CSV table of C-alpha atoms in Angstrom, one decimal:
chain,number,residue,atom,x,y,z
A,1,UNK,CA,-49.8,100.8,78.8
A,2,UNK,CA,-48.2,100.0,82.4
A,3,UNK,CA,-48.4,103.1,84.7
A,4,UNK,CA,-47.2,103.9,87.6
A,5,UNK,CA,-49.7,106.5,89.6
A,6,UNK,CA,-46.9,108.2,92.2
A,7,UNK,CA,-48.9,110.4,94.4
A,8,UNK,CA,-48.8,111.7,97.9
A,9,UNK,CA,-53.1,111.2,98.5
A,10,UNK,CA,-54.9,108.6,98.1
A,11,UNK,CA,-57.5,106.6,99.2
A,12,UNK,CA,-58.7,106.9,102.0
A,13,UNK,CA,-57.8,109.5,102.5
A,14,UNK,CA,-60.2,112.5,100.0
A,15,UNK,CA,-58.4,112.9,96.8
A,16,UNK,CA,-60.3,112.8,93.8
A,17,UNK,CA,-57.8,111.1,91.7
A,18,UNK,CA,-57.9,108.5,93.5
A,19,UNK,CA,-58.9,104.7,93.8
A,20,UNK,CA,-61.6,105.0,91.3
A,21,UNK,CA,-59.3,107.6,89.1
A,22,UNK,CA,-56.9,104.0,88.7
A,23,UNK,CA,-60.2,101.5,88.5
A,24,UNK,CA,-61.0,103.4,85.1
A,25,UNK,CA,-57.4,102.7,83.6
A,26,UNK,CA,-57.5,99.5,84.4
A,27,UNK,CA,-60.7,98.9,83.1
A,28,UNK,CA,-59.7,100.4,80.0
A,29,UNK,CA,-57.0,97.9,79.2
A,30,UNK,CA,-54.1,99.3,81.1
A,31,UNK,CA,-51.8,97.9,83.6
A,32,UNK,CA,-51.4,100.3,86.8
A,33,UNK,CA,-49.2,100.2,89.9
A,34,UNK,CA,-49.9,103.0,92.8
A,35,UNK,CA,-46.8,104.8,94.6
A,36,UNK,CA,-48.5,107.0,97.7
A,37,UNK,CA,-48.8,107.7,101.9
A,38,UNK,CA,-49.2,106.4,104.7
A,39,UNK,CA,-52.9,108.2,105.3
A,40,UNK,CA,-52.9,111.1,107.2
A,41,UNK,CA,-54.0,114.0,105.0
A,42,UNK,CA,-56.1,116.4,105.8
A,43,UNK,CA,-55.5,115.1,109.3
A,44,UNK,CA,-52.1,115.9,109.8
A,45,UNK,CA,-51.0,112.4,111.5
A,46,UNK,CA,-51.4,108.9,110.5
A,47,UNK,CA,-55.4,107.6,110.3
A,48,UNK,CA,-56.2,105.3,113.1
A,49,UNK,CA,-55.4,101.4,112.4
A,50,UNK,CA,-52.6,101.9,109.8
A,51,UNK,CA,-48.9,101.1,110.9
A,52,UNK,CA,-46.3,103.2,108.9
A,53,UNK,CA,-44.0,101.3,107.5
A,54,UNK,CA,-40.4,101.8,105.6
A,55,UNK,CA,-42.5,100.0,102.9
A,56,UNK,CA,-45.4,98.0,102.1
A,57,UNK,CA,-46.9,96.9,99.4
A,58,UNK,CA,-50.8,95.5,99.0
A,59,UNK,CA,-53.7,94.2,97.1
A,60,UNK,CA,-56.3,96.9,96.8
A,61,UNK,CA,-59.4,95.7,94.7
A,62,UNK,CA,-56.5,94.3,91.9
A,63,UNK,CA,-54.0,96.8,92.0
A,64,UNK,CA,-51.4,96.7,94.0
A,65,UNK,CA,-50.5,99.8,95.8
A,66,UNK,CA,-47.3,100.4,97.1
A,67,UNK,CA,-47.2,102.8,100.5
A,68,UNK,CA,-43.7,104.9,101.9
A,69,UNK,CA,-43.3,106.6,105.1
A,70,UNK,CA,-42.9,110.4,105.4
A,71,UNK,CA,-44.0,112.4,108.2
A,72,UNK,CA,-46.9,113.9,107.8
A,73,UNK,CA,-48.2,117.4,109.4
A,74,UNK,CA,-50.7,120.6,108.6
A,75,UNK,CA,-50.2,122.6,110.4
A,76,UNK,CA,-49.4,126.0,109.0
A,77,UNK,CA,-46.0,125.8,109.7
A,78,UNK,CA,-43.4,126.0,107.2
A,79,UNK,CA,-41.2,124.1,107.8
A,80,UNK,CA,-43.1,120.7,109.1
A,81,UNK,CA,-44.9,121.9,105.5
A,82,UNK,CA,-41.5,121.5,103.9
A,83,UNK,CA,-40.4,118.0,105.9
A,84,UNK,CA,-44.2,115.8,104.9
A,85,UNK,CA,-43.6,117.6,101.5
A,86,UNK,CA,-39.8,116.0,100.8
A,87,UNK,CA,-39.7,112.9,103.3
A,88,UNK,CA,-42.7,111.9,100.9
A,89,UNK,CA,-40.3,113.1,97.6
A,90,UNK,CA,-37.2,111.2,99.1
A,91,UNK,CA,-39.4,108.1,100.2
A,92,UNK,CA,-41.5,107.7,97.1
A,93,UNK,CA,-38.1,107.8,94.6
A,94,UNK,CA,-36.4,105.2,96.8
A,95,UNK,CA,-39.7,103.7,96.6
A,96,UNK,CA,-39.8,104.3,92.3
A,97,UNK,CA,-36.1,102.7,92.2
A,98,UNK,CA,-36.9,99.2,94.3
A,99,UNK,CA,-40.0,98.6,92.3
A,100,UNK,CA,-38.3,99.7,88.8
A,101,UNK,CA,-39.7,98.5,86.6
A,102,UNK,CA,-40.4,99.0,82.2
A,103,UNK,CA,-43.4,101.3,82.9
A,104,UNK,CA,-44.5,103.0,80.2
A,105,UNK,CA,-45.6,106.3,81.7
A,106,UNK,CA,-45.6,107.6,85.0
A,107,UNK,CA,-48.0,109.4,85.9
A,108,UNK,CA,-47.8,111.9,88.5
A,109,UNK,CA,-50.6,114.0,90.6
A,110,UNK,CA,-49.5,117.3,91.7
A,111,UNK,CA,-50.2,118.2,94.7
A,112,UNK,CA,-47.0,119.0,95.9
A,113,UNK,CA,-44.9,120.0,93.4
A,114,UNK,CA,-42.4,117.9,95.2
A,115,UNK,CA,-44.2,114.8,93.9
A,116,UNK,CA,-42.8,115.4,90.3
A,117,UNK,CA,-39.2,114.8,91.3
A,118,UNK,CA,-39.6,111.0,91.7
A,119,UNK,CA,-42.1,110.8,89.3
A,120,UNK,CA,-39.7,112.1,86.3
A,121,UNK,CA,-36.6,110.1,87.6
A,122,UNK,CA,-38.6,107.1,87.6
A,123,UNK,CA,-40.0,108.1,84.4
A,124,UNK,CA,-36.1,109.0,82.9
A,125,UNK,CA,-34.9,105.3,84.5
A,126,UNK,CA,-37.4,102.7,82.9
A,127,UNK,CA,-37.2,105.8,79.4
A,128,UNK,CA,-41.7,106.4,80.3
A,129,UNK,CA,-43.3,109.3,79.2
A,130,UNK,CA,-43.7,111.8,82.0
A,131,UNK,CA,-47.0,112.9,82.8
A,132,UNK,CA,-47.8,115.4,85.9
A,133,UNK,CA,-51.0,116.2,87.0
A,134,UNK,CA,-51.7,119.6,88.6
A,135,UNK,CA,-54.5,120.4,90.2
A,136,UNK,CA,-52.7,123.3,92.2
A,137,UNK,CA,-50.3,125.4,90.1
A,138,UNK,CA,-47.1,126.4,91.7
A,139,UNK,CA,-45.9,129.1,93.8
A,140,UNK,CA,-48.7,130.4,93.1
A,141,UNK,CA,-51.1,128.3,95.6
A,142,UNK,CA,-49.0,128.8,98.4
A,143,UNK,CA,-49.5,132.7,98.6
A,144,UNK,CA,-53.1,131.9,97.7
A,145,UNK,CA,-53.8,129.7,101.3
A,146,UNK,CA,-51.5,132.4,102.3
A,147,UNK,CA,-48.1,129.5,102.9
A,148,UNK,CA,-45.8,132.2,101.4
A,149,UNK,CA,-45.1,135.4,101.1
A,150,UNK,CA,-43.7,137.4,98.2
A,151,UNK,CA,-40.8,137.3,98.6
A,152,UNK,CA,-37.3,134.9,98.8
A,153,UNK,CA,-39.6,131.7,99.5
A,154,UNK,CA,-42.0,132.0,96.6
A,155,UNK,CA,-39.2,132.7,93.8
A,156,UNK,CA,-36.9,129.5,95.4
A,157,UNK,CA,-40.7,126.9,94.9
A,158,UNK,CA,-40.6,128.8,91.4
A,159,UNK,CA,-38.3,128.3,89.9
A,160,UNK,CA,-37.8,124.8,91.2
A,161,UNK,CA,-41.3,123.7,89.8
A,162,UNK,CA,-40.6,126.0,86.5
A,163,UNK,CA,-37.8,122.9,86.5
A,164,UNK,CA,-40.0,120.7,87.7
A,165,UNK,CA,-43.1,121.2,85.1
A,166,UNK,CA,-40.4,121.6,81.8
A,167,UNK,CA,-39.5,117.5,82.1
A,168,UNK,CA,-43.2,116.7,81.6
A,169,UNK,CA,-43.0,115.0,78.9
A,170,UNK,CA,-47.0,116.1,78.9
A,171,UNK,CA,-49.1,118.7,81.7
A,172,UNK,CA,-52.5,117.8,82.7
A,173,UNK,CA,-53.9,121.0,84.3
A,174,UNK,CA,-58.2,121.6,84.9
A,175,UNK,CA,-58.7,125.0,83.6
A,176,UNK,CA,-57.4,127.1,80.7
A,177,UNK,CA,-56.7,129.7,82.7
A,178,UNK,CA,-54.1,127.2,83.8
A,179,UNK,CA,-52.8,126.3,81.1
A,180,UNK,CA,-52.8,129.9,79.9
A,181,UNK,CA,-50.3,131.2,83.0
A,182,UNK,CA,-48.1,128.3,81.5
A,183,UNK,CA,-47.4,129.3,78.5
A,184,UNK,CA,-47.0,132.4,79.6
A,185,UNK,CA,-43.8,130.5,81.7
A,186,UNK,CA,-42.5,129.2,78.8
A,187,UNK,CA,-44.9,126.1,78.8
A,188,UNK,CA,-44.9,124.8,74.8
A,189,UNK,CA,-48.8,124.9,74.6
A,190,UNK,CA,-49.0,121.7,72.5
A,191,UNK,CA,-47.6,119.8,75.9
A,192,UNK,CA,-50.5,120.7,77.7
A,193,UNK,CA,-53.9,119.1,77.8
A,194,UNK,CA,-56.7,121.2,79.4
A,195,UNK,CA,-58.7,118.3,81.0
A,196,UNK,CA,-62.2,118.9,83.1
A,197,UNK,CA,-61.8,117.5,86.6
A,198,UNK,CA,-64.8,114.7,87.5
A,199,UNK,CA,-67.3,114.6,90.8
A,200,UNK,CA,-65.9,112.3,93.7
A,201,UNK,CA,-69.6,110.9,94.3
A,202,UNK,CA,-70.4,110.0,90.4
A,203,UNK,CA,-73.4,107.9,90.2
A,204,UNK,CA,-75.4,105.8,93.6
A,205,UNK,CA,-77.1,109.2,94.8
A,206,UNK,CA,-80.3,108.9,95.8
A,207,UNK,CA,-81.1,113.0,95.0
A,208,UNK,CA,-84.7,114.3,96.6
A,209,UNK,CA,-87.4,117.0,95.7
A,210,UNK,CA,-86.6,120.5,97.1
A,211,UNK,CA,-88.6,121.5,99.9
A,212,UNK,CA,-90.9,124.4,100.1
A,213,UNK,CA,-90.5,126.6,102.5
A,214,UNK,CA,-91.0,125.3,105.9
A,215,UNK,CA,-91.5,126.5,109.7
A,216,UNK,CA,-90.8,123.8,111.2
A,217,UNK,CA,-87.4,122.5,109.4
A,218,UNK,CA,-84.6,124.4,109.1
A,219,UNK,CA,-83.7,125.6,105.2
A,220,UNK,CA,-80.0,124.0,105.2
A,221,UNK,CA,-76.7,125.9,103.0
A,222,UNK,CA,-74.2,122.6,103.8
A,223,UNK,CA,-70.5,123.7,102.8
A,224,UNK,CA,-68.9,120.5,102.5
A,225,UNK,CA,-64.7,120.1,102.5
A,226,UNK,CA,-61.6,121.9,103.9
A,227,UNK,CA,-61.8,124.9,106.2
A,228,UNK,CA,-59.0,126.8,105.5
A,229,UNK,CA,-57.5,129.9,104.2
A,230,UNK,CA,-57.8,129.5,100.5
A,231,UNK,CA,-61.7,129.1,101.1
A,232,UNK,CA,-62.3,132.7,103.0
A,233,UNK,CA,-65.6,131.2,105.0
A,234,UNK,CA,-65.2,133.9,107.1
A,235,UNK,CA,-68.0,135.2,105.0
A,236,UNK,CA,-70.3,132.6,105.7
A,237,UNK,CA,-69.9,133.5,109.7
A,238,UNK,CA,-71.0,137.6,108.4
A,239,UNK,CA,-73.4,136.8,106.2
A,240,UNK,CA,-75.1,134.4,109.6
A,241,UNK,CA,-74.9,137.1,111.0
A,242,UNK,CA,-77.0,139.9,108.6
A,243,UNK,CA,-80.2,136.2,108.1
A,244,UNK,CA,-80.2,135.7,111.8
A,245,UNK,CA,-82.8,138.7,111.9
A,246,UNK,CA,-84.5,138.0,108.8
A,247,UNK,CA,-85.2,134.4,108.5
A,248,UNK,CA,-84.1,132.2,111.7
A,249,UNK,CA,-84.7,129.5,110.1
A,250,UNK,CA,-81.8,129.7,107.8
A,251,UNK,CA,-79.3,127.6,108.8
A,252,UNK,CA,-75.3,127.5,107.9
A,253,UNK,CA,-73.8,123.9,108.3
A,254,UNK,CA,-69.9,123.7,107.7
A,255,UNK,CA,-68.8,120.1,107.1
A,256,UNK,CA,-65.1,119.0,107.8
A,257,UNK,CA,-61.8,120.0,108.9
A,258,UNK,CA,-58.9,122.6,108.4
A,259,UNK,CA,-56.4,124.5,110.0
A,260,UNK,CA,-59.1,127.0,110.2
A,261,UNK,CA,-61.7,125.3,111.5
A,262,UNK,CA,-60.8,126.4,114.8
A,263,UNK,CA,-60.3,129.8,114.5
A,264,UNK,CA,-63.8,130.3,113.4
A,265,UNK,CA,-65.4,128.5,115.8
A,266,UNK,CA,-63.8,131.2,118.4
A,267,UNK,CA,-65.0,133.5,116.6
A,268,UNK,CA,-68.9,132.1,115.6
A,269,UNK,CA,-68.4,131.0,119.4
A,270,UNK,CA,-67.4,134.9,120.5
A,271,UNK,CA,-70.3,136.7,118.2
A,272,UNK,CA,-72.9,134.6,119.1
A,273,UNK,CA,-73.7,133.1,116.0
A,274,UNK,CA,-76.4,130.0,116.8
A,275,UNK,CA,-77.3,129.6,113.2
A,276,UNK,CA,-74.3,128.0,112.5
A,277,UNK,CA,-73.2,124.0,113.2
A,278,UNK,CA,-69.7,123.0,112.5
A,279,UNK,CA,-69.4,119.4,111.3
A,280,UNK,CA,-66.5,116.7,112.4
A,281,UNK,CA,-65.3,115.7,108.6
A,282,UNK,CA,-66.9,112.2,107.2
A,283,UNK,CA,-65.5,109.6,104.3
A,284,UNK,CA,-66.4,110.6,101.1
A,285,UNK,CA,-69.8,108.3,100.7
A,286,UNK,CA,-71.1,109.8,103.9
A,287,UNK,CA,-70.3,113.1,103.3
A,288,UNK,CA,-72.3,112.2,99.8
A,289,UNK,CA,-74.9,111.7,101.2
A,290,UNK,CA,-75.0,114.7,103.8
A,291,UNK,CA,-74.9,116.5,100.7
A,292,UNK,CA,-77.4,114.6,98.4
A,293,UNK,CA,-79.8,116.1,101.3
A,294,UNK,CA,-78.8,119.6,102.3
A,295,UNK,CA,-81.4,122.9,100.6
A,296,UNK,CA,-78.6,124.2,98.7
A,297,UNK,CA,-75.1,123.7,99.0
A,298,UNK,CA,-72.2,126.7,99.1
A,299,UNK,CA,-69.3,127.2,97.0
A,300,UNK,CA,-66.5,129.9,97.5
A,301,UNK,CA,-63.5,130.7,96.5
A,302,UNK,CA,-61.9,134.1,98.7
A,303,UNK,CA,-60.6,136.9,96.4
A,304,UNK,CA,-57.3,136.3,94.8
A,305,UNK,CA,-56.2,136.2,90.5
A,306,UNK,CA,-54.9,132.4,90.6
A,307,UNK,CA,-58.8,131.8,91.7
A,308,UNK,CA,-60.1,133.3,88.5
A,309,UNK,CA,-57.7,130.9,86.5
A,310,UNK,CA,-59.2,127.8,88.6
A,311,UNK,CA,-62.1,125.4,89.1
A,312,UNK,CA,-62.7,123.8,92.5
A,313,UNK,CA,-63.4,119.9,92.2
A,314,UNK,CA,-66.3,121.0,94.5
A,315,UNK,CA,-68.2,122.2,91.6
A,316,UNK,CA,-68.6,118.9,90.1
A,317,UNK,CA,-69.8,117.2,93.4
A,318,UNK,CA,-71.8,119.9,94.5
A,319,UNK,CA,-73.5,119.6,89.8
A,320,UNK,CA,-73.3,115.3,89.5
A,321,UNK,CA,-75.8,116.3,93.0
A,322,UNK,CA,-79.0,117.5,91.7
A,323,UNK,CA,-78.9,120.6,94.5
A,324,UNK,CA,-79.4,124.4,93.9
A,325,UNK,CA,-75.8,125.9,94.2
A,326,UNK,CA,-75.3,129.3,96.0
A,327,UNK,CA,-71.3,130.0,95.1
A,328,UNK,CA,-68.6,132.6,95.7
A,329,UNK,CA,-66.5,132.4,93.2
A,330,UNK,CA,-65.1,134.2,89.8
A,331,UNK,CA,-63.7,133.6,86.2
A,332,UNK,CA,-63.8,130.5,85.3
A,333,UNK,CA,-65.5,128.5,88.0
A,334,UNK,CA,-68.5,131.3,87.5
A,335,UNK,CA,-68.7,131.4,84.1
A,336,UNK,CA,-69.1,127.3,84.8
A,337,UNK,CA,-72.1,127.8,86.9
A,338,UNK,CA,-73.2,130.1,85.3
A,339,UNK,CA,-73.9,128.0,82.7
A,340,UNK,CA,-75.2,124.9,84.1
A,341,UNK,CA,-78.1,126.9,85.5
A,342,UNK,CA,-77.3,125.5,88.5
A,343,UNK,CA,-76.5,128.4,90.7
A,344,UNK,CA,-77.2,131.3,93.0
A,345,UNK,CA,-73.5,133.4,92.7
A,346,UNK,CA,-72.4,136.1,94.2
A,347,UNK,CA,-68.6,138.6,94.6
A,348,UNK,CA,-66.2,136.3,96.3
A,349,UNK,CA,-65.8,137.3,100.0
A,350,UNK,CA,-69.2,139.2,99.7
A,351,UNK,CA,-71.3,138.6,103.1
A,352,UNK,CA,-74.0,141.0,101.8
A,353,UNK,CA,-74.0,139.2,98.7
A,354,UNK,CA,-74.1,135.6,100.2
A,355,UNK,CA,-76.9,137.0,103.1
A,356,UNK,CA,-78.9,137.8,100.0
A,357,UNK,CA,-78.7,135.1,97.7
A,358,UNK,CA,-79.1,132.9,100.5
A,359,UNK,CA,-82.4,135.0,101.6
A,360,UNK,CA,-83.2,134.5,97.8
A,361,UNK,CA,-82.5,130.6,96.8
A,362,UNK,CA,-84.2,129.9,99.7
A,363,UNK,CA,-88.1,132.4,98.9
A,364,UNK,CA,-87.7,130.4,95.4
A,365,UNK,CA,-90.8,128.4,94.5
A,366,UNK,CA,-90.4,125.0,94.6
A,367,UNK,CA,-90.3,124.5,90.9
A,368,UNK,CA,-87.5,126.9,89.9
A,369,UNK,CA,-84.6,124.8,92.7
A,370,UNK,CA,-86.4,122.1,91.0
A,371,UNK,CA,-86.0,123.2,87.7
A,372,UNK,CA,-82.3,124.6,88.4
A,373,UNK,CA,-81.3,120.8,90.6
A,374,UNK,CA,-82.7,119.2,87.4
A,375,UNK,CA,-80.7,121.6,85.3
A,376,UNK,CA,-77.2,121.1,87.6
A,377,UNK,CA,-77.2,117.3,86.9
A,378,UNK,CA,-78.0,117.3,82.8
A,379,UNK,CA,-75.0,120.0,83.0
A,380,UNK,CA,-72.7,117.8,84.9
A,381,UNK,CA,-73.6,114.3,83.0
A,382,UNK,CA,-73.3,115.8,80.0
A,383,UNK,CA,-69.9,117.7,80.4
A,384,UNK,CA,-68.1,116.3,83.0
A,385,UNK,CA,-68.0,113.1,83.7
A,386,UNK,CA,-65.2,110.9,84.6
A,387,UNK,CA,-65.6,109.1,81.2
A,388,UNK,CA,-64.9,111.8,79.0
A,389,UNK,CA,-62.3,112.4,81.2
A,390,UNK,CA,-60.8,108.9,81.1
A,391,UNK,CA,-60.6,109.1,77.4
A,392,UNK,CA,-59.1,112.6,77.1
A,393,UNK,CA,-56.2,110.8,79.9
A,394,UNK,CA,-55.7,107.9,77.5
A,395,UNK,CA,-54.7,110.6,75.0
A,396,UNK,CA,-52.0,113.0,77.2
A,397,UNK,CA,-51.0,109.5,78.2
A,398,UNK,CA,-50.8,107.0,74.4
A,399,UNK,CA,-50.7,109.9,71.8
A,400,UNK,CA,-47.4,110.8,69.4
A,401,UNK,CA,-45.2,114.3,68.9
A,402,UNK,CA,-47.1,114.3,65.6
A,403,UNK,CA,-51.2,115.1,67.8
A,404,UNK,CA,-51.3,118.7,69.6
A,405,UNK,CA,-50.4,118.5,73.1
A,406,UNK,CA,-47.3,116.3,72.4
A,407,UNK,CA,-44.3,115.1,74.2
A,408,UNK,CA,-41.7,117.4,73.1
């Protein structure tokens, strides 16, 4: 198949379905080209060394990658964020028209939902199947991350999202909860494919054995990823304050960038927390190495009904690395971790629960922590691999109307 992959975010940005996803499809005989923006996520400005232009095409490991210019922003200004999304939608539409060819499918990665507009136009002009991959459900995600409230903007984004969701021949979602939510919004269930995400770190990672408690070494609880309102990382500061007087050997490290980082750093300083460290964002390769060395990995989403039906891709990352996990998640994400046997779980937003979970994990025998680490890796390899996801993605791209999940 000839496939146009349309995404606002792409390597070297930290996106799950980036170069490895495209190469995976290419390895199965598909002819894939990418239409994306110049890299700016999550910094809010163009990466160093990149010189943006209106349209530039480069060959990246045998794949044509077309980059268009859009306005970069990553703060909490609704207007500037809207300008980022809408400018890419316009530029991508023009870029698709400039590159117009006979694609068999146009596959769009959402968020943001505005990427669906150029994808729909490109697909219709090419007579191609339009597949929309929904990683964040809009407008619910915007409300859950405090970008918008429940007023006019929420309703407007909801109508635009529904309009674009209904234009897709196929919808790919990451959880059964997302599927059910879309069905409730009037999307036929037969058009929806549930395809679990995989890890960015699949393969090539040396896994070390858990260490016994030691007075000479810190027990590291590492959070790696975006630092924003959705993650609700105030809970870490509160838990660290509780733990400080109980076990001085436990340290929380937050690795990454995001719009909430500066506020959290200031609050940690005001509280005098010496057992919380903030580390700068690094490349995917460096993040993988740091996470593989941690004593435990932290996952947290603030309490919100939307997060009960989502499965953050951070779960797959942590499981693939074979580390014990401490997680404050609910719904499908919690169920997945319970089945894996790899995590110590606490209610989202519960600082006392996080502190108790970390202390309990720290004091578990090494053999038990080793068993958790092994369970994480085994569960990932058996149920959440990239190869399995590519099998199901090909079905979404190629299955005819007689197959469940078929197009209109």
